[in-house]
Tab-separated table of C-alpha atoms in Angstrom:
chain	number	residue	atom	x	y	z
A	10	UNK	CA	8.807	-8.751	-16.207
A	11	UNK	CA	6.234	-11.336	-16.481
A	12	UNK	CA	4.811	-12.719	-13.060
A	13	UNK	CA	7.872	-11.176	-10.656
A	14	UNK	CA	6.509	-8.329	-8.997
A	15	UNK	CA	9.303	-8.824	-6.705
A	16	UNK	CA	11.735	-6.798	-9.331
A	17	UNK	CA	11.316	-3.304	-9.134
A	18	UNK	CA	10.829	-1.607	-12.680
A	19	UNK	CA	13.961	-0.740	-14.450
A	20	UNK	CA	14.756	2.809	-15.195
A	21	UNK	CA	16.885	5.585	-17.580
A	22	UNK	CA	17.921	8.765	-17.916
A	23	UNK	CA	19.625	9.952	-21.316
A	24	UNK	CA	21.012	13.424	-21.584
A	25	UNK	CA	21.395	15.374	-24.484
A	26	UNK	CA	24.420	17.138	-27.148
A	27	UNK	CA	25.428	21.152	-26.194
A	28	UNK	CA	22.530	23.406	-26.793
A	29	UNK	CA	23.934	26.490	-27.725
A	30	UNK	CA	24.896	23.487	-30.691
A	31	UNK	CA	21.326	22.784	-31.241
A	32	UNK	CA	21.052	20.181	-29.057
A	33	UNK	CA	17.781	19.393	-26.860
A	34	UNK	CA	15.961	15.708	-26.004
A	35	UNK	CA	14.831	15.590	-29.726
A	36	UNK	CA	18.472	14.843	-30.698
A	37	UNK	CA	18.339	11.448	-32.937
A	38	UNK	CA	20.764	9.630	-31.485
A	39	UNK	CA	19.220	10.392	-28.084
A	40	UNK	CA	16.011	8.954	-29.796
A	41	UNK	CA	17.661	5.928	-30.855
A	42	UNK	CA	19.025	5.004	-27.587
A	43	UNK	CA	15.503	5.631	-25.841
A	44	UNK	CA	13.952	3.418	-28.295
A	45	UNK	CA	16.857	0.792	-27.683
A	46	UNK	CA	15.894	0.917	-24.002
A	47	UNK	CA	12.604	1.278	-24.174
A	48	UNK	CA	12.867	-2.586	-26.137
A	49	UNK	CA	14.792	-3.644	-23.221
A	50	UNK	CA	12.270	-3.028	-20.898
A	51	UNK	CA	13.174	0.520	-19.442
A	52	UNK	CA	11.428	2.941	-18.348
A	53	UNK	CA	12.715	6.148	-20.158
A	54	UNK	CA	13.228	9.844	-19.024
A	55	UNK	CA	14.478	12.529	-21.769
A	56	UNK	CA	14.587	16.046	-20.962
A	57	UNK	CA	15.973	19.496	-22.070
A	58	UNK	CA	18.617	21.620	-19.885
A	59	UNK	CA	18.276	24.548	-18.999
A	60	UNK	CA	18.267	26.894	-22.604
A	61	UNK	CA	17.697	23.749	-24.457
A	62	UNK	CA	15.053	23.989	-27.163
A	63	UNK	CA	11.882	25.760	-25.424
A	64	UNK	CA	13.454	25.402	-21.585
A	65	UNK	CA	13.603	28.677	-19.971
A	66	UNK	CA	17.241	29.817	-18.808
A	67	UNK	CA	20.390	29.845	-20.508
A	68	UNK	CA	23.349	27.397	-20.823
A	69	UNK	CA	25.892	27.454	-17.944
A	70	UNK	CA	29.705	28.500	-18.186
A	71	UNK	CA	30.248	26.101	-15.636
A	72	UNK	CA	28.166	23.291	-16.437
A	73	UNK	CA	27.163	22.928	-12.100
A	74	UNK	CA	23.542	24.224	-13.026
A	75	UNK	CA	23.122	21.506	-15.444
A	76	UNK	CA	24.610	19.047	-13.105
A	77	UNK	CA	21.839	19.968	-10.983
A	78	UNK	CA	19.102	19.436	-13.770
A	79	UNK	CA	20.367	15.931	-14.496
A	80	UNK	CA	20.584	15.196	-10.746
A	81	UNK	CA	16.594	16.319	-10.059
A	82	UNK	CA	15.508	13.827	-13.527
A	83	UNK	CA	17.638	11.147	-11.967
A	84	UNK	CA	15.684	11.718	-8.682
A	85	UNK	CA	12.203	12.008	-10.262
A	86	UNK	CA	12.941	8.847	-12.488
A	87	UNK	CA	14.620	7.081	-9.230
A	88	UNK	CA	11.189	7.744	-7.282
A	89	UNK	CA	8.992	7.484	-10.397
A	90	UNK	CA	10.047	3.948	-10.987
A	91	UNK	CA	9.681	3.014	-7.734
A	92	UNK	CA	6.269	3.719	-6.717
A	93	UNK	CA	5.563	2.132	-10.353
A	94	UNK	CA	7.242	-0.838	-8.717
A	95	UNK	CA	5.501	-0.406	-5.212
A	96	UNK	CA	1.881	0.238	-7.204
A	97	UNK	CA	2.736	-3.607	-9.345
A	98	UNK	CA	3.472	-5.577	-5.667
A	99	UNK	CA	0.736	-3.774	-4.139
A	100	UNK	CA	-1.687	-4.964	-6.191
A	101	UNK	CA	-0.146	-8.668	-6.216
A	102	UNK	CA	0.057	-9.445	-3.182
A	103	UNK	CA	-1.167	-6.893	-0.339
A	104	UNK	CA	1.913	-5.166	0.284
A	105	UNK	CA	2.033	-1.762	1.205
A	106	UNK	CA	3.439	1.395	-1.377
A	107	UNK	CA	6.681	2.120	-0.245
A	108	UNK	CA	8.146	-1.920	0.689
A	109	UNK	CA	11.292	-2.679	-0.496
A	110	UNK	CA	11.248	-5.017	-3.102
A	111	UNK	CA	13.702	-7.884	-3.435
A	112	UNK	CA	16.147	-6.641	-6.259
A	113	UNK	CA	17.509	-2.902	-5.780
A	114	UNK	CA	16.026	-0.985	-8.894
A	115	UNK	CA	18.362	-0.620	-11.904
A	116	UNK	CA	19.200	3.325	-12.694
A	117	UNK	CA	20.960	3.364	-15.888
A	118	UNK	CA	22.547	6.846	-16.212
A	119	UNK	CA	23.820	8.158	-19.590
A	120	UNK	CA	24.476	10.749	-21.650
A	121	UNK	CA	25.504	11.912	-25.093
A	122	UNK	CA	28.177	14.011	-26.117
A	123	UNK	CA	28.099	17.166	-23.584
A	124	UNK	CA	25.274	15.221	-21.650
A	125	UNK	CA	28.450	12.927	-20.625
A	126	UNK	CA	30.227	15.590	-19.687
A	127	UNK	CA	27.372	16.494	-17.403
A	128	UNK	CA	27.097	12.253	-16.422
A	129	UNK	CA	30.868	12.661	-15.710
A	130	UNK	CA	30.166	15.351	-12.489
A	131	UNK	CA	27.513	13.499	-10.932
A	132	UNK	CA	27.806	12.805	-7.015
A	133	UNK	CA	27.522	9.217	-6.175
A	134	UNK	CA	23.724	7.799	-6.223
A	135	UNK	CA	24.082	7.330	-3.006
A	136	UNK	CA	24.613	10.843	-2.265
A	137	UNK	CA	21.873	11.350	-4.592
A	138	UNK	CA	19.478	9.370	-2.907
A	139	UNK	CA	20.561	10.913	0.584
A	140	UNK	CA	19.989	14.331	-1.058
A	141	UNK	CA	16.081	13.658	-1.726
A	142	UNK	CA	15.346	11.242	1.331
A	143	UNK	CA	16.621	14.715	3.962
A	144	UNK	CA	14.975	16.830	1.463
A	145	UNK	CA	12.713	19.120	3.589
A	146	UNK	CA	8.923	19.558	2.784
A	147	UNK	CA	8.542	23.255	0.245
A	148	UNK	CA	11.529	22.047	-1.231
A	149	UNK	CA	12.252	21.784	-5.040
A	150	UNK	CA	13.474	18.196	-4.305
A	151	UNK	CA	10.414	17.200	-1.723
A	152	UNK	CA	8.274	18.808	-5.183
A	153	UNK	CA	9.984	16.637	-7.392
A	154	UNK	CA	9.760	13.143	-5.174
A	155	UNK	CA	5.915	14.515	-4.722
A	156	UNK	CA	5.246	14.456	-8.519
A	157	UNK	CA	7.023	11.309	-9.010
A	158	UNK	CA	4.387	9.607	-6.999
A	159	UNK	CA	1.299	11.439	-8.251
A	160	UNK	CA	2.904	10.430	-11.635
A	161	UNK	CA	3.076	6.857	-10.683
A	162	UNK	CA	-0.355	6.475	-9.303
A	163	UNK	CA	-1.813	8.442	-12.776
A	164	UNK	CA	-0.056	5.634	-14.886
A	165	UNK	CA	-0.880	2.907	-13.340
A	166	UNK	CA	-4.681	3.869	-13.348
A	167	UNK	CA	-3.832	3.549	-17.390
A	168	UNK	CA	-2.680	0.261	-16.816
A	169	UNK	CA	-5.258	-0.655	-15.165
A	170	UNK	CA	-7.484	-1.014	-18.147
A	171	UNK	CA	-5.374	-3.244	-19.664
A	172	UNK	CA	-5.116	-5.401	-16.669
A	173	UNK	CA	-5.420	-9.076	-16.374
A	174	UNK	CA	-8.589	-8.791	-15.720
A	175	UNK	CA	-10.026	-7.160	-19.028
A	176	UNK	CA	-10.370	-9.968	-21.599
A	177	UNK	CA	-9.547	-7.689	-24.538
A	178	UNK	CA	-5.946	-7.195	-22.852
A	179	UNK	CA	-5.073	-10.078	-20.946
A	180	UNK	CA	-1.638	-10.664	-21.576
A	181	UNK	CA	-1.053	-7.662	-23.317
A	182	UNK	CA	2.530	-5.689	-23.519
A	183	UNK	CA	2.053	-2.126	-22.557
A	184	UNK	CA	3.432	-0.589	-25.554
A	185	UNK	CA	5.772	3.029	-25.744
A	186	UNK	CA	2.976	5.028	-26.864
A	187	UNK	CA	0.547	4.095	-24.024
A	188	UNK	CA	2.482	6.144	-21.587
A	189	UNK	CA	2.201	9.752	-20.857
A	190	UNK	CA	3.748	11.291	-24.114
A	191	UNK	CA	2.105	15.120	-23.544
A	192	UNK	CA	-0.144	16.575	-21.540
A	193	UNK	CA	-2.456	14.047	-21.027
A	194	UNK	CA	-2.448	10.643	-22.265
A	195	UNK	CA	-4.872	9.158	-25.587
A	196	UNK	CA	-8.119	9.746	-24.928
A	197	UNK	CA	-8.973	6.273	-24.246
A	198	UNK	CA	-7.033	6.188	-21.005
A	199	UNK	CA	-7.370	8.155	-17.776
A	200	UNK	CA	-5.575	11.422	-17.990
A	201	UNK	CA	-2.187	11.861	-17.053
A	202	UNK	CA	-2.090	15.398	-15.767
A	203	UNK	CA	0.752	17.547	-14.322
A	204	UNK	CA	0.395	20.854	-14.339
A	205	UNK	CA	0.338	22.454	-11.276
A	206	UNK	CA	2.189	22.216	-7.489
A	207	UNK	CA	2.187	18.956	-5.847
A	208	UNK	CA	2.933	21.309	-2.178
A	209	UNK	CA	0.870	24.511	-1.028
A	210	UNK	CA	2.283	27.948	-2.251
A	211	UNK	CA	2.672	28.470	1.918
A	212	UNK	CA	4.922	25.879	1.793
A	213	UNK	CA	7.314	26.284	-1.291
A	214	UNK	CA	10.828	27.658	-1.038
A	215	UNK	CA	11.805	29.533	-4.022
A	216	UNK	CA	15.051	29.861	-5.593
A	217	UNK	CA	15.643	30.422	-9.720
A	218	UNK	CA	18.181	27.639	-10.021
A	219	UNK	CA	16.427	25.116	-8.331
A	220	UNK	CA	12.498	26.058	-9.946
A	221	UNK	CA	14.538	25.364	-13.434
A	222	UNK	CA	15.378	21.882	-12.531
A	223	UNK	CA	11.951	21.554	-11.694
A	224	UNK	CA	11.170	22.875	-14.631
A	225	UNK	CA	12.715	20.171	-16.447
A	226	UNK	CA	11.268	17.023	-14.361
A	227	UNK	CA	7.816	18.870	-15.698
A	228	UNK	CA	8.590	18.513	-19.073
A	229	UNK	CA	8.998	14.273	-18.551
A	230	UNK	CA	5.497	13.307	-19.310
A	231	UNK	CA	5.793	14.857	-22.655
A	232	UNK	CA	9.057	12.501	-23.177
A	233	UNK	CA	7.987	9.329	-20.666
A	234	UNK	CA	7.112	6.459	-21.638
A	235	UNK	CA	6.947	3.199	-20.797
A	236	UNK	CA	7.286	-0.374	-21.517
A	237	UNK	CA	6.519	-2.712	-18.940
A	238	UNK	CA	5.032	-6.016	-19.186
A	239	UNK	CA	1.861	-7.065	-17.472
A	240	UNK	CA	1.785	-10.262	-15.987
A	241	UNK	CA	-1.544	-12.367	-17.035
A	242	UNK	CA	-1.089	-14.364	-13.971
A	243	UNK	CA	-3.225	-12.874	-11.089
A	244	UNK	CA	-1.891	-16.091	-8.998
A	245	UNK	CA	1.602	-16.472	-8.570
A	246	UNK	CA	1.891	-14.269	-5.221
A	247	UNK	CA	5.133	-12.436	-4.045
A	248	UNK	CA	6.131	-11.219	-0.843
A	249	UNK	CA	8.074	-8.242	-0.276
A	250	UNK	CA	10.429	-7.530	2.878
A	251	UNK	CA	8.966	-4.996	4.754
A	252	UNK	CA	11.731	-1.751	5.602
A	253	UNK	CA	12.627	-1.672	9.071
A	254	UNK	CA	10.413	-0.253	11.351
A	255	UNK	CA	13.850	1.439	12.735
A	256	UNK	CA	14.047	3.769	9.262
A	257	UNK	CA	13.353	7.546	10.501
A	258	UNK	CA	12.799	10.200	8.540
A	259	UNK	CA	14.049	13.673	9.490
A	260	UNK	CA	11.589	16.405	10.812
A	261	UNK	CA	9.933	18.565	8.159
A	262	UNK	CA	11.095	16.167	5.558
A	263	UNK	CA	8.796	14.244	2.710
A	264	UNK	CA	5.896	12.013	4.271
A	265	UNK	CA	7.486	8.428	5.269
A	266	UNK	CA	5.054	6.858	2.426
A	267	UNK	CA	7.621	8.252	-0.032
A	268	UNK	CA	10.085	5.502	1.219
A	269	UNK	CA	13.723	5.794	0.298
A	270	UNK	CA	14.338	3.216	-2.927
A	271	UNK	CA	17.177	1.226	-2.802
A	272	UNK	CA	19.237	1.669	-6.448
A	273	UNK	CA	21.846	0.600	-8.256
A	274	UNK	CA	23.602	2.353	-10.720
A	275	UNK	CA	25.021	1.775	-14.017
A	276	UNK	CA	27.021	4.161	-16.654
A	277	UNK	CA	26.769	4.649	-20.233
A	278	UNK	CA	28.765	7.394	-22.111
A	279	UNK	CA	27.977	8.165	-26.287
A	280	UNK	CA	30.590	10.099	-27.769
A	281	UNK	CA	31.806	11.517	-24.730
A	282	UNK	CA	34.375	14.615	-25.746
A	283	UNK	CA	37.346	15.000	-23.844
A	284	UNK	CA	40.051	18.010	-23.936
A	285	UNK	CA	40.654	20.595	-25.266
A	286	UNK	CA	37.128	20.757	-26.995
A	287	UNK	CA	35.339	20.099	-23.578
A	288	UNK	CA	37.095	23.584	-22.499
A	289	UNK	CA	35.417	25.374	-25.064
A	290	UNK	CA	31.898	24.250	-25.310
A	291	UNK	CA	31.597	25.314	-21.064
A	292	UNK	CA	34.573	26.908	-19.391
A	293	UNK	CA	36.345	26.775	-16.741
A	294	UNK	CA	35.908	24.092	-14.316
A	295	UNK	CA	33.498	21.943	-16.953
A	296	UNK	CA	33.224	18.144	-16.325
A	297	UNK	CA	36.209	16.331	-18.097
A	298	UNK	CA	36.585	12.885	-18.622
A	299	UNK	CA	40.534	13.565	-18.350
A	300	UNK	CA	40.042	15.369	-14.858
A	301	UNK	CA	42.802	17.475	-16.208
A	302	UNK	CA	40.642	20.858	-16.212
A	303	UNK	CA	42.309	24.000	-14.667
A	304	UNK	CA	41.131	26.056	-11.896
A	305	UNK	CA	38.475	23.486	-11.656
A	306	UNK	CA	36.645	23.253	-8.304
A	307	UNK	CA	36.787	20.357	-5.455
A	308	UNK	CA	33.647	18.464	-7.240
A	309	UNK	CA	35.170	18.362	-11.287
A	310	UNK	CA	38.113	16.804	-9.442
A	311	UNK	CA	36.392	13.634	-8.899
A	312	UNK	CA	34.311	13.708	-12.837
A	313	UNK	CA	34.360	10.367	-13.844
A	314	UNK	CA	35.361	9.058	-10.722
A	315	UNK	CA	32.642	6.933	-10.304
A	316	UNK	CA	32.731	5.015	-13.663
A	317	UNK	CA	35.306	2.331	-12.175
A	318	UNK	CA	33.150	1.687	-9.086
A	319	UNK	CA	30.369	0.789	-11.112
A	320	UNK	CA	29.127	-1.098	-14.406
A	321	UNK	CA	29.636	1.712	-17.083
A	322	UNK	CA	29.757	1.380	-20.809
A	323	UNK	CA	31.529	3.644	-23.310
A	324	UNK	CA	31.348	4.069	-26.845
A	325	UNK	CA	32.669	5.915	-29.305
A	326	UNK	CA	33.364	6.180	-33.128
A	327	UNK	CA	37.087	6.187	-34.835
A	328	UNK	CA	35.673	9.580	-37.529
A	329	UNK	CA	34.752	11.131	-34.389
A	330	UNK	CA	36.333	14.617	-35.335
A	331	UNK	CA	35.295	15.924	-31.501
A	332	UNK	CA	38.000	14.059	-29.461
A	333	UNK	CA	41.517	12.522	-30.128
A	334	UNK	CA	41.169	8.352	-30.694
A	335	UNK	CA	44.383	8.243	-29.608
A	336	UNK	CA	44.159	9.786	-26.116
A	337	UNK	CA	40.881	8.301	-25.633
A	338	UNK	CA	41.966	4.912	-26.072
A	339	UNK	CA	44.399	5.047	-23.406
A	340	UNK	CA	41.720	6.393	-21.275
A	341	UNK	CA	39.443	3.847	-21.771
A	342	UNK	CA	42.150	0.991	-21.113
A	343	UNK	CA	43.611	3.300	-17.803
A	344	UNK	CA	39.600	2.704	-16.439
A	345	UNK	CA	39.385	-0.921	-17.831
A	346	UNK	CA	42.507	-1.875	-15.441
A	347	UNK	CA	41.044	0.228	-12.778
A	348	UNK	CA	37.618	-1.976	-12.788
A	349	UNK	CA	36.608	-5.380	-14.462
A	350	UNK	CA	33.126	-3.794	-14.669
A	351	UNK	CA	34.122	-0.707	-17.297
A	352	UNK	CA	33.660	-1.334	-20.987
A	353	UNK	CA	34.282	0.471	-23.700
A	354	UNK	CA	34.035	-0.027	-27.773
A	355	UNK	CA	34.984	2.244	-30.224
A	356	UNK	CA	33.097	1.545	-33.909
A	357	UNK	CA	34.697	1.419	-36.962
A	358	UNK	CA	33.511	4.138	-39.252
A	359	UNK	CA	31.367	5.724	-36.591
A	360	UNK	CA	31.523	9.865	-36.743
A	361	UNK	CA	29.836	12.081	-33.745
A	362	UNK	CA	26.547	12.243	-34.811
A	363	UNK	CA	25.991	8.234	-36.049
A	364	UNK	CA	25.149	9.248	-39.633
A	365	UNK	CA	27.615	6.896	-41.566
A	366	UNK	CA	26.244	3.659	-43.074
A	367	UNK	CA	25.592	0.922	-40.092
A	368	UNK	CA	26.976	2.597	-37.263
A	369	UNK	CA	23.815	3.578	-35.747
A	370	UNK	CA	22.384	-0.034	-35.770
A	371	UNK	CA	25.886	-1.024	-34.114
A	372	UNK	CA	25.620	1.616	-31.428
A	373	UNK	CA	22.116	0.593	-30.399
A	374	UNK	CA	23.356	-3.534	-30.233
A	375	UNK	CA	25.816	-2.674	-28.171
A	376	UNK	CA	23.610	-0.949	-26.071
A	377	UNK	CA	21.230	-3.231	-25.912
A	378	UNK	CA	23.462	-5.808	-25.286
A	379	UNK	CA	24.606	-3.704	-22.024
A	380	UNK	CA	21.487	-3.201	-20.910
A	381	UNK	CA	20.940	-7.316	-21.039
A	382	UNK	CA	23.645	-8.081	-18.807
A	383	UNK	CA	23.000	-5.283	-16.409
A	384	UNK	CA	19.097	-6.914	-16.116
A	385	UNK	CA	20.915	-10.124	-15.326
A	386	UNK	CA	22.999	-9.247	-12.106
């Protein structure tokens, strides 16, 4: 992003295989697609459910609690990236932390194996984005925007030694490591810190479910991290629209310097699994790509709904012994008619877990090659 502060910083969230299967955020294929992204300029959020490695709690039945985990990392990421954004025009041309920027911010939302599943029960980002911008002050989702901008002001201050400015940087591509990656950040930058409450005790509601998704938005800065370019050109000055003056935010909700971010979403699904297996790694009413689930409540009636509505890529192998090719081939063409913005490849060779010869390296250029286009609109 060279010299356009007008575009707002791009960001991702990738969700992770079943845990009672030993899956968690350190799952390699999960790895391999953050790295992927990370190359294409992404900013990158990873995180454990609930039960998931060290998390506290315990996998769901249901797979709603989990829904609710991804939804709280999409909103920290959402709000992350955008005061990262806000921070870059700030300090380009005057304007003030919370203008809209130009471009609406690219979320790209995906998951792998059961984390699509998960992807597949999502409410629309724009219910997602109404959900944090009413999100009253105590709350865990006025704590979450909260730490999303302490976060962003803490990273930029790292960036800020390797601003234009400082001869031994000028120019210089912030590389993956120089983001938070643990507690604090290396030594030689400012400390990234987040321990702690970003509200007063007084002040916090507390519920078990919603302290767990919480929870997980804590454990980003050990999986953040960032790849943004800085611009060695102090002089080419952008000007960002300012939000209308009109914008109210409720009573008792977030300060207004948390400004609502305009986003658009994109889609992309790694091996998802489809029925019957989906039934048995969370029962009954489980996201399913098929939206064939019994007993399965008013929201898993619309899973996957959203993929035709917006840009959404999935992939999948032909040795993938979780799912039926068959049946998910005509799914993928039933969605491809439904929306000239769904793609879908299936790789030759390619089992579940993207061990075979080659298939990994085709998994992440495909990716990558999504990710291109979606920068491009």
């Amino acid at each position: 992003m060279p010299g356009d502060t007008s575009r707002e910083v791009k960001a991702a969230v990738f969700a992770h295989p079943y845990a009672p299967l030993g899956g968690s955020y350190d799952d390699p294929v999960v790895g391999a697609m953050k790295e992927t992204l990370l190359k294409q300029g992404y900013v990158v959020g990873t995180f454990n459910f609930r039960g998931a490695g060290d998390s506290e709690g315990k996998t769901s039945w249901t797979g709603r609690p989990e829904t609710e985990d991804y939804i709280s990392v999409a909103g920290f990421m959402m709000y992350y990236a955008h005061h990262l954004s806000s921070v870059r025009r700030s300090s380009a041309d005057g304007a003030q932390i919370g203008d809209d920027a130009r471009h609406p911010m690219p979320l790209l939302l995906a998951g792998y194996s059961y984390g699509s599943l998960v992807l597949a029960r999502l409410p629309s980002i724009t219910k997602i984005v109404e959900r944090f911008h009413a999100a009253a002050m105590g709350t865990a989702a006025a704590e979450i925007m909260l730490r999303a901008r302490t976060l962003a002001k803490q990273t930029m201050k790292t960036f800020d030694l390797h601003a234009p400015g400082n001869a031994t940087s000028r120019g210089r591509m912030l590389e993956p490591n120089d983001a938070a990656t643990g507690s604090t950040v290396n030594s030689k930058a400012s400390s990234v810190i987040m321990g702690g409450e970003e509200t007063d005790s007084s002040q916090r509601r507390h519920s078990p479910d919603s302290r767990r998704s919480v929870d997980a938005v804590r454990e980003l800065p050990h999986r953040l991290k960032a790849h943004i370019r800085q611009s060695s050109d102090t002089n080419d000055k952008h000007h960002s629209r300012r939000r209308s003056q009109n914008t109210t935010t409720p009573p008792g909700t977030v300060d207004s310097t948390l400004a609502t971010p305009s986003v658009t979403a994109h889609y992309a699904l790694i091996s998802p699994v489809i029925l019957p297996f989906s039934n048995l790694i969370s029962p009954p009413g489980a996201p399913s790509l098929t939206m064939g689930v019994k007993k399965a409540g008013t929201a898993d009636k619309n899973a996957g709904a959203l993929f035709p509505q917006q840009p959404t890529l999935v992939i999948f192998g032909t040795r993938d012994t979780f799912t039926s090719t068959k049946r998910f081939l005509a799914w993928a063409e039933k969605q491809t008619k439904l929306s000239p913005s769904f793609e879908w490849e299936q790789v030759e060779g390619a089992g579940h877990f993207w061990r075979e010869s080659g298939v990994m390296q085709a998994l992440q250029a495909r990716v990558a090659k999504f990710a291109q286009v979606l920068d491009q609109k």
